[in-house]
Every structure is written in C-alpha cells, then in structure tokens.
Amino acid sequence: MSSSEDSDTPTFSRRDLATLAAGGAALMGGSASLIAQTTGKPAIEPTRLVSAGETLRPEIVGNFGIVAAGRHYAVAAGTRILMAGGNATDAGVAAVFAAAVTEISHFGFGGEAPTIIYDAKTNKASVVSGQGIAPGLATPDKFAEAGVIPGNGPNGGTVPAMVDAMALALQLNGTMTLDQVMQPAIELADGFVMYNFLAEVFVSQQKATSKYKSAYDTYYPGGKLPKTGEIFRQPNLARTMRAIAEADRAVLARTKDRKAAIQAGRDAFYKGDIARRIGAAMEADGGLMRYDDLARYKGKVEAPAMTSVFGYTVCKAGFWSQGPAMLMALNIAEAAGIASMEPGSDPYLHTVAESIKLAFDDRNAFFGDPDFAAVPARGLLSKAYAVQRAKLIGPRASLEHRFGDPWAFEGKKRSTPSFTPHMLKRKGGPVADTTAIEVVDKQGNLFSCTPSSGWLLGGAYIAGDTGVPMSNRLTVFDLDPESPNVLVPGKRPRTTLSPSMVLKEGAPYLAIGTPGGDNQDQQIMNVLLRVLAFNQPLQAAIEAPRINSNHFHGSFAIKKDEPGVLEIEDRIPADIRAALTARGHKLDVLGPYAVSTGIVAAGVVPETGTLRGGADVRRERYVFGW
C-alpha cells in the first residue's frame, strides 16, 4: 500500500532512508527519539514509513514450517499437522485432502494431484505422477460423433488418482498415516463454514448441476443454495473418508507397519466397496469407467524432468504433463539473453512471450505419455536446441505456429513433426479448475502439489452415494490418431497440472505452483524469472504485473488458439504496452491483478537456512507459517 500523501508528511533523502533502515530495530522497540537524533528530522508514525519493495501482502518468514495453498482451510490443515510433528509431506497431504473437501469448485476427491517431493535426508527430488489414466472402455470412436471429449459428466474423467498419489507420497517421504493426516479433512466434511467465492460458484452452477441427481442432492440439499456463513456438510464424502482412515488404522493396530497401513487405506478406496459403488454408478449413468479401472490403477514415482538456468536447477513432472514446456521456455529465454534485460521492459516482455510461444507449440506437437508415445525428451530439453529456437525470436511478434525439430538433437532424422496441432470445428464443453499446495519444513523438505478436477464450470458429477466428485481431465486428450496425446485406454493425458520445484546447488530452494490450466507454467515462469535471474523478493515477484500468451493451441475441449494474442495486466505502463503493440502483439489488456492465476510458494533462503513463503493476491491465495 502507498504511504500517506498528506502535505505534512516528511520527505527523506536516500541517506536518510538508509539511516532509518539501520535504526529500524530501535524504531520497532518504540525508540522514535533515536530517529530524530540521527536524521535531524521529526519522528514519524510507522504507518507513514515507505518500505522498499512494499507489497500488498507480506512475505511470510520463519524457521519452523510454512504452508501456502488455495484457501485458509487447506493452510490450517497443513499447519495443524506440522504442529503435531509431521514433516512437509505429511502437512502437504493433509492440505490436499482438506482442499478436496473445501475447494470443490476447483478440486475434488476423485480428481488428480501431480506432486514433486524433495527429501532433505537423501537430497533427492521425486515426482509422484498423480494423474489418472483413461478408462479401459475410453477409445476415440466413443467420441467420434460429438467430435470432442466432454469436460464434465460421467465421461469427462480419468481414473481418480488423488488418493493413490497421496498414499504414495506418505510412503515415500512422510512420517504419518492416512488416518492421521485425513482427520482435518474429515472434520471439514462433517461441516465447514461456506465462504463467498464458493457460494457464488454454487449459484452459477445450480442449473448445470441439476443434470446429475447425486451431485445436486449433495451440493443443493433440499434444492436450497448454500449461503456464505452457513455450515456446509458432505456426509457421504465424510463416510467415504472415514472408511479409508479406518482401514489404515486397523492394519496399523495389527501390524505396526505404517506403510502397510497406508496401503490398506488406499486399497479401501480402489479395491473395496467404495470402488464398486463408483463403478456401478458410472455404468448406470452411461459412463465408461468400471470397477476394474479403479482396482487395476497404480500411480508411479518417477525422476523429475530438469534443467539448469541462472545457476538453479528447476524440476518438473515428465512429458505426460506440460511441465517440461516451462523448462524449455526458460532455456530459450536464457539463450536469448533475458538476464541482461530490465524486468518488465518492452524487450523483456517480448522475449518472455516469444519464448513461451515457441516452447508451447512444441508441447502440442511432441508431448504425450512416454509409456505410449515416442517423445524426443533429450532433444527438447537440450541447451543446443534452446539456442536454435532462441534465434527465431526477432524484433516482431510471431503470428505463426513454429514447430521445431528436437529429433535432430537426438541424432534422429525427422525434419517436421508427424502431428500438426489444430483447433476442432466442434463446440467444446466446459472444464474445471485447479488449486496448488506448497510446503517447506524446518528440515528443508519440500512438497509441491497441483490438485485438480472440480466443477467450476458445467456442473458437478458425483459417483452415486460415495460423495466423490469425479475428474474432468479426459477432455485434454486428442482424438487425432497422429497425436502423441491421442486417447488410448490406460494412458495419461498430457495434463496441464504442473507442480514445480527449484534447487540451489542440490539443496532445497523453492516449491511453487498455481491453478490456471494452460496458464500455469507461463505464470510460474513469470515469477521464477524475477526470483532466479534478478534475485527479487519472493512476494514482490509474485505480485509483479504479468503477461500470458494465448497464441498456442489450448489443452481443453476444442484446442482453441489465438495467434499473437497476449494478455497483459494494466499495471504495465501504457508506453510499454504501446511498444509491444508496435511489435505486433495483439494485447488483451486486463485489470491490475487479473491474469487467471494464483501463485503460492514456500522455500528455503540459502544464505541463512531460514524459511519463506508467499501467496498471490490473485484468486485470494493463503500462506501461513513461522
């Protein structure tokens, strides 16, 4: 916030401000007389001080632990687990479960949760895939008549992956059981106070949700709209969660084996009565998912995709996600010399936008689940390829889709991609949204998760009486058989969900993530460039004005593209916007904090070993810790 502009406000020289900073500790202790003595000027009220790099929200600092997430309920759940002796993974998993109960407009219990974990004991980063697969009956011919995969309903989703992912995370790096970390979420399912944003979503989606009786009865009990300030209860979901916790607890009591107990809780969801009821409900409602799809599902723990830029190592999920596109865009921007540019300037923003366009065009042409598609991963992430791509950045904005030849950087001949992305000529269905959860603890463990599949648009779908809202992610698949991302049973869609982690010389540095679909990695890149290349404070980098390209083909429904279109927040000065327009960018000028994003981050300050976290003012994000 700006300082007062009253006429009697004292003014200070740079030397005065430096002296004030040196005497800040005394000021905080109430010794205003010291300032008067050292500056020769009258003491001023603390509220009239101008703080360098002042932000709308403070950067959170501490040495115990920090949780950053989408809503205060998730932050509170994670903080509670830290206080009970859990580590970053325990707290992160608890926050994910809490978000599945309280952020149902963006993320539900039957959704997905790609996760990256840094283990401070082994100095190792690992990816928990957390992205569900296509059901066994889901083939392109099932959607041929419509020409597009729906974004909601009984055929909108992949196999639920969140519960499996959180179980894997706890087994990999946690110290607690599912029973322990699920308790905050179970209490919230018994009832939480409805907040305004979610209440407004309920209003907007009442008609759409009325198509699905189980969802309508769950979210509009008695046909009534939940209202802000009222207690909102989800008894069916609470019962499902208690069954998982009880299975975990029973095995732990019998075997004293924490990992076996976690597995039992996980299997209660995927192999027991819950899965049977989900499968039966899906079949009854005309869906393609069956009990066997859940019973056979098993997520993976994988090595992250990585690149080194500006002296840091950035980790992302594999090429079944869009994550590596951000690594490529960072490589291209670095090769284009962005570190020598003024952040927020015309050349800087032009370079960011063009780097993103090049990387994300390649995303659409080459990315797909490596278990099913041949992906030139080494070529796409090579620095030599980035240099070649950076040479394509000219003084003017490109209005073309420019696909590269990464195969040449793997010693293979393929001069053009076999698949050319294109927009579908059909009406696309609505899609859901996402949240993000980032945690750091005093040992330096990091947790970054991007959970998704709620019902922000198009109406919720719940499988029978389980209380479990199902995924929306099937729509990300392509129907074109030439695409590396074509729909195949058992395959992961090229998900937009994109947790991020940064290491400094192998040590923990930052966990960062955001909602926003195709925007996710663009917005994380906006922030990371300021932090990594220019050493800007974390909260200041999060709040800085942003851009977002709509140039490339989107991931959802009809795969829409808007060549040259660049969303830009109006806090970017008019002269810079004019310069970008002169370069050929088609600006879509948004409000001051209006890019569709909600960055949250938590990490370690290398110089001191202390902790810090930040949360976006966009989308009302939350962070807490000490």
Short mmCIF file of C-alpha atoms in Angstrom, two decimals, residues 1 191 209 228-229 269 288 350 374 407 482 503 571 600:
data_model
loop_
_atom_site.label_atom_id
_atom_site.label_comp_id
_atom_site.label_asym_id
_atom_site.label_seq_id
_atom_site.Cartn_x
_atom_site.Cartn_y
_atom_site.Cartn_z
CA MET A 1 0.00 0.00 0.00
CA GLY A 191 -19.12 -29.27 8.18
CA THR A 209 -25.53 -29.49 -11.77
CA THR A 228 -21.97 -17.62 2.85
CA GLY A 229 -21.56 -18.07 6.58
CA PHE A 269 -10.78 -46.73 -1.96
CA LEU A 288 -17.14 -45.67 -19.48
CA HIS A 350 8.60 -9.57 -25.75
CA ALA A 374 7.83 -41.64 -28.55
CA TRP A 407 14.66 -35.21 -33.03
CA GLU A 482 -1.43 -38.87 -35.27
CA LEU A 503 17.08 -26.47 -6.09
CA ARG A 571 -0.27 -2.07 -14.27
CA VAL A 600 1.72 -19.93 -3.99
#
